[in-house]
Short mmCIF file of N, CA and C and ligand atoms in Angstrom, two decimals:
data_model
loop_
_atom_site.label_atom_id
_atom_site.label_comp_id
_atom_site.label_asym_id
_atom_site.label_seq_id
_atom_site.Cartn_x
_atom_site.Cartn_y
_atom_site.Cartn_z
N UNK A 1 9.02 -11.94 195.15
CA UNK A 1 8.99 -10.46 195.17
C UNK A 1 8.97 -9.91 193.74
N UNK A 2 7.84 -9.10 193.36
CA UNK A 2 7.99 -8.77 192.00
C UNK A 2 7.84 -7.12 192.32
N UNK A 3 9.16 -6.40 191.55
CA UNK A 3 9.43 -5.37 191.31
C UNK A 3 9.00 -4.93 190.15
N UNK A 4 8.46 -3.56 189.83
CA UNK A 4 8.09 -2.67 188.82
C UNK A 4 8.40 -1.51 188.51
N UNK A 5 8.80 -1.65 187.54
CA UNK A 5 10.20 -0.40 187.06
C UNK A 5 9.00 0.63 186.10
N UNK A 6 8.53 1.82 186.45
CA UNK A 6 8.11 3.05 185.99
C UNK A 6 9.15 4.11 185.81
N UNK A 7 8.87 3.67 184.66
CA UNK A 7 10.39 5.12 183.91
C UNK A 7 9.45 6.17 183.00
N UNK A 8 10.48 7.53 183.65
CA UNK A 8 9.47 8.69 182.66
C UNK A 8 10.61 9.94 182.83
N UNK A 9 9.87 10.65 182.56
CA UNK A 9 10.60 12.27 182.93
C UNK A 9 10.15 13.23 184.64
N UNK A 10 8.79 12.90 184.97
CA UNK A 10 8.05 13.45 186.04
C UNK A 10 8.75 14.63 185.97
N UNK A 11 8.78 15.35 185.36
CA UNK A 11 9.18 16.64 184.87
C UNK A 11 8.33 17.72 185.45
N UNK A 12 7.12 18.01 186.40
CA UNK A 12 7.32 17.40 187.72
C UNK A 12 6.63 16.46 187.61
N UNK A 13 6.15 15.60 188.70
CA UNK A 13 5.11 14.52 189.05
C UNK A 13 3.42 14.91 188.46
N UNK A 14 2.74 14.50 188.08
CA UNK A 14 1.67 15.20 188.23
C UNK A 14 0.70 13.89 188.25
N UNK A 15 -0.96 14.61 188.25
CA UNK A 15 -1.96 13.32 188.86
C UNK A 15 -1.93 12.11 187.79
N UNK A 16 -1.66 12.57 186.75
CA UNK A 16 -1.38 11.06 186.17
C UNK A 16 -0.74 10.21 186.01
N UNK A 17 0.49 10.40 186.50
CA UNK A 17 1.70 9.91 187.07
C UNK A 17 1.47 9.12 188.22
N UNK A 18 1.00 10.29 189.36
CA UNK A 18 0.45 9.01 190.53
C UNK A 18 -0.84 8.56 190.68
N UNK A 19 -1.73 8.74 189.26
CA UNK A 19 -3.05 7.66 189.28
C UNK A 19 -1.98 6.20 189.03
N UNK A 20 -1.11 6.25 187.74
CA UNK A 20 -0.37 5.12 187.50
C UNK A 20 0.33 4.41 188.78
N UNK A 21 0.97 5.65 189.17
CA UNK A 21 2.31 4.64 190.43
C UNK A 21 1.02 4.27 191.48
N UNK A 22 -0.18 4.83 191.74
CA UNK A 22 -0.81 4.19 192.85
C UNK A 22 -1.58 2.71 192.72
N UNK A 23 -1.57 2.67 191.02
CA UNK A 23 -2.09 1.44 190.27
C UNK A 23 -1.10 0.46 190.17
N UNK A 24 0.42 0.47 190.40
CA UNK A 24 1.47 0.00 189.71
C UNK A 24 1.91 -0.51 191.31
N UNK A 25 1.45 0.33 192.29
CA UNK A 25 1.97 -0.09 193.87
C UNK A 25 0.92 -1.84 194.49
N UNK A 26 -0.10 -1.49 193.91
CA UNK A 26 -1.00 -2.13 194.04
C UNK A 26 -1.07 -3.59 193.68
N UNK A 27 -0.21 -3.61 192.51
CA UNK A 27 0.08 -4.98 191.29
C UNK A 27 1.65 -5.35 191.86
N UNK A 28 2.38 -4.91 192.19
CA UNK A 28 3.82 -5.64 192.49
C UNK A 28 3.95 -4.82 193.89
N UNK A 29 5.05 -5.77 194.90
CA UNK A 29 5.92 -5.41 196.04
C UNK A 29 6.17 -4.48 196.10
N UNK A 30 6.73 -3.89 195.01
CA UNK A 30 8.04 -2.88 195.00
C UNK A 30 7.99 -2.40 193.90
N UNK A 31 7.82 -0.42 193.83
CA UNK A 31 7.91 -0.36 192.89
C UNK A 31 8.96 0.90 192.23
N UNK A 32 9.95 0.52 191.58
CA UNK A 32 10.81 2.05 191.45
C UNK A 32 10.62 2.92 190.16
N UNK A 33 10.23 4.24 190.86
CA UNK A 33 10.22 4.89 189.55
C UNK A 33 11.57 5.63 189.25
N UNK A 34 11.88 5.48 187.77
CA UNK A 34 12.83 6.04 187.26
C UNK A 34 13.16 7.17 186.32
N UNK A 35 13.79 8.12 187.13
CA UNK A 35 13.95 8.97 185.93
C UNK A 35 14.43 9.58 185.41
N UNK A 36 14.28 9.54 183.84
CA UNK A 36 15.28 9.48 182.57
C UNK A 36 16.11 10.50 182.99
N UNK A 37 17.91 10.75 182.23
CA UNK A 37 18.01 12.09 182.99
C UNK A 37 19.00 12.26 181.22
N UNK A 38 18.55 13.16 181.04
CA UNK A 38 19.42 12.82 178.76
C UNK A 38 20.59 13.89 179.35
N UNK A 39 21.61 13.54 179.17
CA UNK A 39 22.51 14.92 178.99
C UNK A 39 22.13 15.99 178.49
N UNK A 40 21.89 15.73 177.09
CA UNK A 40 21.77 17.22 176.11
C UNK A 40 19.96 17.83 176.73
N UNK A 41 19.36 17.04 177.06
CA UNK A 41 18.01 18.04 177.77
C UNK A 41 17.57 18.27 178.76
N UNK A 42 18.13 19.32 179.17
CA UNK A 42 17.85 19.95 180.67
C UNK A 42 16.36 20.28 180.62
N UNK A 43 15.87 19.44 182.31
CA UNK A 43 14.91 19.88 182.35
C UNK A 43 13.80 20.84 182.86
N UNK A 44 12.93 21.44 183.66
CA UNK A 44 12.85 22.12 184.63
C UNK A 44 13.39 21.86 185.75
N UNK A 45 13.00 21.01 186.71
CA UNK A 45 13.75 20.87 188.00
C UNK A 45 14.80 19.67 187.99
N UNK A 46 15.38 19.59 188.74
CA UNK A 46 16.93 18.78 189.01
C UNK A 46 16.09 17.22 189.15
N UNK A 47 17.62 16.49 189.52
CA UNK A 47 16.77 14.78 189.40
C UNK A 47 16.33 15.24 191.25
N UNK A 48 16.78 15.79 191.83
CA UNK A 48 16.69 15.89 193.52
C UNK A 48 15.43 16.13 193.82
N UNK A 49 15.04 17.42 192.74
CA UNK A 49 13.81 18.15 192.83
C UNK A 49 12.47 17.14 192.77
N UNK A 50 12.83 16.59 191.83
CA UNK A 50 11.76 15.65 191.23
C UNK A 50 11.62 14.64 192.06
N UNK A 51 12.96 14.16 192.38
CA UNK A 51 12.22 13.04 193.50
C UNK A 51 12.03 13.68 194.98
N UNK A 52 11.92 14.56 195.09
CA UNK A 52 11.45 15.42 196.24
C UNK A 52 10.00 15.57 195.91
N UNK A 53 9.37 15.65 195.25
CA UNK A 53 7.96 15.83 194.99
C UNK A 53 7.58 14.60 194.55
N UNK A 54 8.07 13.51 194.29
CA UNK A 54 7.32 12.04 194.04
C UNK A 54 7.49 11.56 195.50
N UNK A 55 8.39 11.71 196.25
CA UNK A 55 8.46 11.15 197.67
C UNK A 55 7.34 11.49 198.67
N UNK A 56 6.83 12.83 198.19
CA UNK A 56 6.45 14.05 199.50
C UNK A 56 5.18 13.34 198.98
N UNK A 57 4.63 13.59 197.58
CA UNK A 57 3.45 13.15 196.92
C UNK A 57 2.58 11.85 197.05
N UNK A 58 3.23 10.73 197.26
CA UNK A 58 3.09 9.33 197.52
C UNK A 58 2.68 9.34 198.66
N UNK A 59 3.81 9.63 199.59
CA UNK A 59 3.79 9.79 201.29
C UNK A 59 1.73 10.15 201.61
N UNK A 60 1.37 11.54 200.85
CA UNK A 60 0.66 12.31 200.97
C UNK A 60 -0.71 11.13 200.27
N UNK A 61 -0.75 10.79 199.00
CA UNK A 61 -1.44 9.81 198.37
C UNK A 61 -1.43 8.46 199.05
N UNK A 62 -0.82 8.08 199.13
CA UNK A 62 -0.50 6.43 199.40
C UNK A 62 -0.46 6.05 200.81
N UNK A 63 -0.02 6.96 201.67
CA UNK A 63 0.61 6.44 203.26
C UNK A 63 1.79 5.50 203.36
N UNK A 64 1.49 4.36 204.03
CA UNK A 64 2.22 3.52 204.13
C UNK A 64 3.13 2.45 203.09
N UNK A 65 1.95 2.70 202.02
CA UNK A 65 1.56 2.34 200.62
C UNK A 65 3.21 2.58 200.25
N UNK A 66 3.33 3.81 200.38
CA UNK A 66 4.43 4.46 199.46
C UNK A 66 6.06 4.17 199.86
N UNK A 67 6.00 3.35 200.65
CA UNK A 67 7.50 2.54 201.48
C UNK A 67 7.76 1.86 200.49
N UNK A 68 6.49 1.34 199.85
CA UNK A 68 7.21 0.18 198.73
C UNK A 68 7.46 0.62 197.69
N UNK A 69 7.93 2.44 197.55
CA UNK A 69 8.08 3.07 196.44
C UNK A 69 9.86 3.31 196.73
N UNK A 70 10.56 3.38 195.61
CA UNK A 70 11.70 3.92 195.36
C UNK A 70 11.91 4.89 194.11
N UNK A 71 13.14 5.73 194.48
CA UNK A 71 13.10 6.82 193.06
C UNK A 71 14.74 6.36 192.85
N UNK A 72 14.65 6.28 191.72
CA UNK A 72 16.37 6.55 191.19
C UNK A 72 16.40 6.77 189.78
N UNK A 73 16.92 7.44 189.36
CA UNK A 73 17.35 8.14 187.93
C UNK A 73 18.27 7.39 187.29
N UNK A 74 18.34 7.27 185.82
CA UNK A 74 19.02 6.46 185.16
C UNK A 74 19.29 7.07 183.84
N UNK A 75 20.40 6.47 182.95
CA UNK A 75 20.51 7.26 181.05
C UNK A 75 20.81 5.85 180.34
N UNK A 76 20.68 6.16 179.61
CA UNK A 76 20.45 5.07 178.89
C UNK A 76 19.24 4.23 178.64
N UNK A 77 19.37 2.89 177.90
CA UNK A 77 18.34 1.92 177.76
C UNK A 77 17.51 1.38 179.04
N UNK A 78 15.90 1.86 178.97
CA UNK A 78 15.45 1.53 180.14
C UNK A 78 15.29 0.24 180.41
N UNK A 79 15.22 -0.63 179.63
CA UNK A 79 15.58 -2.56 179.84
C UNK A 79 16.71 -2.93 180.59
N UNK A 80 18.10 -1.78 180.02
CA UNK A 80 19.29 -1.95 180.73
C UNK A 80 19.34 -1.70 182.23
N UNK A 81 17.95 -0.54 183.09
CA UNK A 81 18.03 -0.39 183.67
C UNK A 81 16.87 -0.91 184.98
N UNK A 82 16.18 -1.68 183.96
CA UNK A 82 15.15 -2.48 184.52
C UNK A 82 15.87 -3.66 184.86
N UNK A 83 16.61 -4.01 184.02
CA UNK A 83 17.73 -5.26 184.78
C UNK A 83 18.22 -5.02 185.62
N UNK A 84 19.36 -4.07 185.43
CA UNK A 84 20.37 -3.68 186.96
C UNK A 84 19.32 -3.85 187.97
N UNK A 85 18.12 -3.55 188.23
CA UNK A 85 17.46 -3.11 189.46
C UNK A 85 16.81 -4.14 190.33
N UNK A 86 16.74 -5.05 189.01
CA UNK A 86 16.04 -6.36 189.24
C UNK A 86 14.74 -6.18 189.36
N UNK A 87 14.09 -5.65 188.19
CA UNK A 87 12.72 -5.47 187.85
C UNK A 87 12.07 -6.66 186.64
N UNK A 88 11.29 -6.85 187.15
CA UNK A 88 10.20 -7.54 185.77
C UNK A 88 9.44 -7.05 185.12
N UNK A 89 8.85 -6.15 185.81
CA UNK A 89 7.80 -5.68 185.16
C UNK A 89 7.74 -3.94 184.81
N UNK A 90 7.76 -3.33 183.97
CA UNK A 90 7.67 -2.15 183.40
C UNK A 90 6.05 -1.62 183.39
N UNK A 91 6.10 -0.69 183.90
CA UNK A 91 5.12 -0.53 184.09
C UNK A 91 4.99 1.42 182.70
N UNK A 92 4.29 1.60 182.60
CA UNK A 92 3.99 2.66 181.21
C UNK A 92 2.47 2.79 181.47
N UNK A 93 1.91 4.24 181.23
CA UNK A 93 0.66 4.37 181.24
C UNK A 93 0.54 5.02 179.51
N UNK A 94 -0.65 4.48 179.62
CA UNK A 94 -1.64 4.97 177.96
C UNK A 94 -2.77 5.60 178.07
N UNK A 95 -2.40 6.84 177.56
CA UNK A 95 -3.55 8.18 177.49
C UNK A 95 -4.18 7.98 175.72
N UNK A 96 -3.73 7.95 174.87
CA UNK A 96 -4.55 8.01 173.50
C UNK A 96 -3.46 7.20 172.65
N UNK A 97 -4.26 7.78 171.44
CA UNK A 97 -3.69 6.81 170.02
C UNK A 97 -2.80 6.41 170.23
N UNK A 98 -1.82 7.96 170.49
CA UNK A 98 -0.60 8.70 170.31
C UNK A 98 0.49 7.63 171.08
N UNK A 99 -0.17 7.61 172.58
CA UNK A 99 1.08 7.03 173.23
C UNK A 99 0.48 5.43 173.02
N UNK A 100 -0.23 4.82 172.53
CA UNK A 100 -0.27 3.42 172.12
C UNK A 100 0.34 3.17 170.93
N UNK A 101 0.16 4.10 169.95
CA UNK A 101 0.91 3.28 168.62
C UNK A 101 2.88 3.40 169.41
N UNK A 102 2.99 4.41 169.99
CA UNK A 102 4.72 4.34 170.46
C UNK A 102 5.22 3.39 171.44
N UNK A 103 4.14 3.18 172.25
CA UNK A 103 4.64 1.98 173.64
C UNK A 103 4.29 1.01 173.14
N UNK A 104 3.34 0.52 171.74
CA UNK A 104 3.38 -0.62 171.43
C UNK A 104 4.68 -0.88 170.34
N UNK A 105 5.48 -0.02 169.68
CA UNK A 105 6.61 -0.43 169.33
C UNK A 105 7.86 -0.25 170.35
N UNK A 106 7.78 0.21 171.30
CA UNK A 106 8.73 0.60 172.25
C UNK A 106 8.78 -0.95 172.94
N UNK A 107 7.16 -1.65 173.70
CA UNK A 107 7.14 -3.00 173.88
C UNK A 107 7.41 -3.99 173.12
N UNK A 108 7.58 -3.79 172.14
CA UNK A 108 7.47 -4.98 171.18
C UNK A 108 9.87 -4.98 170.64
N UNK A 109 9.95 -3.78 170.70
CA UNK A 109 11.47 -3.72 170.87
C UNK A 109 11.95 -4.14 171.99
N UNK A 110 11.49 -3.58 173.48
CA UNK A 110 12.06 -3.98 174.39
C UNK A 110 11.93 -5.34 174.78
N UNK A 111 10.56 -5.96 174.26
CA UNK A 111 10.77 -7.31 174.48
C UNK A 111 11.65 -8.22 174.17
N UNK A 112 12.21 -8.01 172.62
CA UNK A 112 13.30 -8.27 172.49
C UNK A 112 14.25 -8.44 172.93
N UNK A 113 14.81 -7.02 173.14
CA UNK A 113 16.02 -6.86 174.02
C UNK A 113 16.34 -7.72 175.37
N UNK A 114 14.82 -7.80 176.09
CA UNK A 114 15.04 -8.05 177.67
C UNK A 114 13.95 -9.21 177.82
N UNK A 115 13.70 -9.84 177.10
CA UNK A 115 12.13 -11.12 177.34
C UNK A 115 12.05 -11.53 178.57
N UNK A 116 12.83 -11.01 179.22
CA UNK A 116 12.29 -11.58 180.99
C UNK A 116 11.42 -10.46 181.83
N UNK A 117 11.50 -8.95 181.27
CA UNK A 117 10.42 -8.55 181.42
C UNK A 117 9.34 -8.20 180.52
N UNK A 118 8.32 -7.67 181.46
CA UNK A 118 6.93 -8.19 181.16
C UNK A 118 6.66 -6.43 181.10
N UNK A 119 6.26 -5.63 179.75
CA UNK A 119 5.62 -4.64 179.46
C UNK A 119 4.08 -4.82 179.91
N UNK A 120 3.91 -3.52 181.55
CA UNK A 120 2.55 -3.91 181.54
C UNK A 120 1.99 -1.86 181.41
N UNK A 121 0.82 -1.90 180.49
CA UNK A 121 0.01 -1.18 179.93
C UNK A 121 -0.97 -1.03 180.87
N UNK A 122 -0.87 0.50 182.01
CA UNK A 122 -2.12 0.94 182.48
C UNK A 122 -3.08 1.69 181.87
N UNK A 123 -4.17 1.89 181.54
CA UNK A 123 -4.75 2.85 180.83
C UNK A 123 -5.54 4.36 181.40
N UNK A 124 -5.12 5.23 181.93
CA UNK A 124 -5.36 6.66 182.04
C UNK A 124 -6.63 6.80 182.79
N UNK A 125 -7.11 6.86 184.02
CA UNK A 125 -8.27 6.81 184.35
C UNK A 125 -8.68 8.69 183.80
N UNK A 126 -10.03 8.60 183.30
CA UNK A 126 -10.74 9.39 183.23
C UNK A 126 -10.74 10.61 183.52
N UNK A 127 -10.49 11.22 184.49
CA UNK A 127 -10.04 12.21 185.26
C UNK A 127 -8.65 12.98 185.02
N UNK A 128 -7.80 11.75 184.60
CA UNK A 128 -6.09 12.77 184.48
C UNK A 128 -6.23 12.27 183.47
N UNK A 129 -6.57 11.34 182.60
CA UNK A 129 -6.15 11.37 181.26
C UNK A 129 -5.21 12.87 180.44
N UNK A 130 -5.81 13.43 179.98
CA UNK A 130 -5.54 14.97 179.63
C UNK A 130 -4.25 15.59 179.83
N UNK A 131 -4.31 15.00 181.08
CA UNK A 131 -2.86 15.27 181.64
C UNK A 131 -1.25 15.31 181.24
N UNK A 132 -0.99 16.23 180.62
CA UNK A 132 0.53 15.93 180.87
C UNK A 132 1.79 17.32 181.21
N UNK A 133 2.65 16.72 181.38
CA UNK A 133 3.87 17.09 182.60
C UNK A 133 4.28 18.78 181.66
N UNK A 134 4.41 18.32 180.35
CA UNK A 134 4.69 19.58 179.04
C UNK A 134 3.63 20.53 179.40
N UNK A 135 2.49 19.87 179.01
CA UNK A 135 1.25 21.57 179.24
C UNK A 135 0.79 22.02 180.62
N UNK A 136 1.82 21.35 181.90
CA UNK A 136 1.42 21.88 183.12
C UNK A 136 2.34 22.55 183.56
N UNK A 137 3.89 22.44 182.71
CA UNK A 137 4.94 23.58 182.68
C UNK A 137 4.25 24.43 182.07
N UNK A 138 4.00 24.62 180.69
CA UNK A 138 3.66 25.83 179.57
C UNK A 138 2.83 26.59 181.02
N UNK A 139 1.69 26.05 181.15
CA UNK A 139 0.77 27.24 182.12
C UNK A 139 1.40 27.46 183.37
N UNK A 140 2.18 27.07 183.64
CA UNK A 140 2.62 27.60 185.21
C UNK A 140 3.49 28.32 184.52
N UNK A 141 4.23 28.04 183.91
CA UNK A 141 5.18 29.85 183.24
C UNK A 141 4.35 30.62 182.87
N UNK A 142 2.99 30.39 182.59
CA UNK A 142 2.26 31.61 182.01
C UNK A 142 1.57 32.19 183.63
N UNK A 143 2.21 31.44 184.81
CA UNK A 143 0.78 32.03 185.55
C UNK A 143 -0.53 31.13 185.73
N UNK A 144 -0.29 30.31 185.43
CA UNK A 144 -1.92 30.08 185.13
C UNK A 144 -1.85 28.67 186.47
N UNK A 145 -2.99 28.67 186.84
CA UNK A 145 -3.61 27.62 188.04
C UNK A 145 -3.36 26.22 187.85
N UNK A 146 -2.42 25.66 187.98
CA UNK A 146 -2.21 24.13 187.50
C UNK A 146 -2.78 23.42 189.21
N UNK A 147 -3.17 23.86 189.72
CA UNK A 147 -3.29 22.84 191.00
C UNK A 147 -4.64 22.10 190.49
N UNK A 148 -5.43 21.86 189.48
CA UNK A 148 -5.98 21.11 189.71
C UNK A 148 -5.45 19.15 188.90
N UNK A 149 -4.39 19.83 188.47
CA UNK A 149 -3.33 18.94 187.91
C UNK A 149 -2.25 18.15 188.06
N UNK A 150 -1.77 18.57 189.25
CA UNK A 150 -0.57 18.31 189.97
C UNK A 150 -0.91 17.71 191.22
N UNK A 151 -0.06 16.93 192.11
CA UNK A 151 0.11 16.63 193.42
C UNK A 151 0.35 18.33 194.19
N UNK A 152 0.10 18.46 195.61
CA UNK A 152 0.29 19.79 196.06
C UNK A 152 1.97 20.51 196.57
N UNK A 153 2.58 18.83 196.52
CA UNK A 153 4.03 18.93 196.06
C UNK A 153 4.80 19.90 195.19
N UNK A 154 4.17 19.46 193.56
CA UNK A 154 4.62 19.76 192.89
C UNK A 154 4.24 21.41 192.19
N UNK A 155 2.42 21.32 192.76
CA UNK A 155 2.15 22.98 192.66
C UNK A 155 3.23 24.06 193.39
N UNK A 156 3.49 23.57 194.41
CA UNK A 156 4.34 24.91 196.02
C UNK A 156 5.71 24.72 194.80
N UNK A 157 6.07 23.37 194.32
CA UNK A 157 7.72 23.38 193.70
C UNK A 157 7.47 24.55 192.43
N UNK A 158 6.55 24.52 191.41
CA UNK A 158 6.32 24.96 190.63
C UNK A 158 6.35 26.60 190.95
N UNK A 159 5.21 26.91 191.76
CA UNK A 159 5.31 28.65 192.42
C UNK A 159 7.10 29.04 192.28
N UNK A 160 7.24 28.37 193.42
CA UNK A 160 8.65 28.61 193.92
C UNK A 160 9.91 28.36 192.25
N UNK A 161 9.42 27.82 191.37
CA UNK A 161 10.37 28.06 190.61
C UNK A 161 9.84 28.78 189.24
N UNK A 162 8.68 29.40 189.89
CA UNK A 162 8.43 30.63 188.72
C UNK A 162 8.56 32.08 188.68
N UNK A 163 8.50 31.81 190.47
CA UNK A 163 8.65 33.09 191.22
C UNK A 163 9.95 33.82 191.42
N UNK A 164 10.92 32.78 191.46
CA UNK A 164 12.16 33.08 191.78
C UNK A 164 13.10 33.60 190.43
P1 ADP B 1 4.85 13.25 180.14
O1 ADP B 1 4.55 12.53 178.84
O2 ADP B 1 3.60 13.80 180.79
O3 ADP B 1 6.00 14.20 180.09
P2 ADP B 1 6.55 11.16 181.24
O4 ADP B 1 7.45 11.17 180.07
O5 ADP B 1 7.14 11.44 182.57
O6 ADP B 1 5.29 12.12 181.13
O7 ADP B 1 5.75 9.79 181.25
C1 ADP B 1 6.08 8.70 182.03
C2 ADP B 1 4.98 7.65 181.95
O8 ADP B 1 3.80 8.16 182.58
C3 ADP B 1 4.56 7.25 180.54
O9 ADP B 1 4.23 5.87 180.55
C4 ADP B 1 3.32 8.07 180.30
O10 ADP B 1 2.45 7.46 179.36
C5 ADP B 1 2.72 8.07 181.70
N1 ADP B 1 1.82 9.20 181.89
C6 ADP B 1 2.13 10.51 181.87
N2 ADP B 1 1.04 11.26 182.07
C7 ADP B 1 0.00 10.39 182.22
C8 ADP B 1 -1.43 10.53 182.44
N3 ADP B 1 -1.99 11.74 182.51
N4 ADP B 1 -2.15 9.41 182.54
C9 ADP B 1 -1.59 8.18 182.44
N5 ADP B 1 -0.28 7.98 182.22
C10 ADP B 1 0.50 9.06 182.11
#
C-alpha cells in the first residue's frame, strides 16, 4: 500500500490543486492531503471549510476515485507529518522557475531529514498552470469571476464568504 502525502494551504482548493490530487490518486492507494494550519496566519476559510470543498470537489471530479482521498491538517515539519501518517511519497506540484528552484531545496532538505520518503514532482498541466489559490482570493474580494478557476465547491464557498 503506498500512501501520498500532498501538503499545501488549499486556501481554497482550486483546479490546480485537483489537476495534481487527480494525478497523485492515480500513482498511489491512498492519498492524504494536508493542510498546513501556521498559528500566526489566519487564513480565509477555517481547516473545516477547506476540507469541505476538497471533499465535495473530488467526490464531484473523481467519483469513486476520491474514497482513496483523505484530508487532515497538520503544523509543523511536513516530513514529521508524512511519517506519523505513514506516507512515502510527497507529492508537490511545479508551475515555473519559481516553485522549482524552492521544492528543489525544500526536496533536497527533506530528504535528509526523512530518506524513506520519496519527493515526487508533478508538473502543472497547461490549462491551470497560472493558477494560484493567492490571485483567486485577490479577485473574488474584488468581485471578479473566478469560476473558471476553482472547483464549483469552492466558487458557491467563496460567494458566500464575500457576500456575507
Ligand atoms: P498556492 O501556492 O496556490 O497557495 P498551496 O500552497 O496550497 O497553493 O500549494 C500546495 C501544492 O499545490 C504545492 O505543491 C503547489 O506547487 C501546488 N499547486 C498549487 N497550485 C498549482 C497549480 N496551479 N498547478 C500545479 N500545482 C499547483
Amino acid at each position: 500500500m503506498k500512501t501520498a502525502f500532498y501538503p499545501g494551504s488549499f486556501d481554497p482548493a482550486t483546479n490546480g490543486h485537483m489537476d495534481i490530487l487527480g494525478r497523485a490518486l492515480a500513482l498511489a492507494d491512498s492519498v492524504i492531503v494536508a493542510i498546513g494550519i501556521h498559528p500566526a496566519k489566519k487564513g480565509l476559510f477555517t481547516f473545516e471549510e477547506r476540507k469541505a470543498v476538497l471533499v465535495k470537489s473530488a467526490k464531484a471530479a473523481f467519483g469513486d476515485k476520491a474514497n482513496a482521498m483523505s484530508v487532515i491538517s497538520f503544523e509543523g515539519l511536513v516530513v514529521d507529518a508524512a511519517i506519523l501518517h505513514g506516507a512515502s511519497i510527497l507529492i508537490r506540484g511545479l508551475r515555473d522557475a519559481t516553485d522549482f528552484d524552492y521544492e528543489m531545496q525544500m526536496a533536497g532538505m527533506n530528504g535528509v531529514m526523512a530518506p524513506d520518503i520519496q519527493t515526487v514532482f508533478l508538473p502543472a498541466s497547461p490549462a491551470t498552470r497560472p493558477i494560484t489559490a493567492t490571485l483567486v482570493r485577490q479577485i473574488a474580494a474584488m468581485g471578479g469571476d473566478i469560476s473558471a478557476f476553482v472547483p464549483k465547491a469552492a466558487a458557491e464557498a467563496l460567494k458566500t464568504h464575500f457576500k456575507a
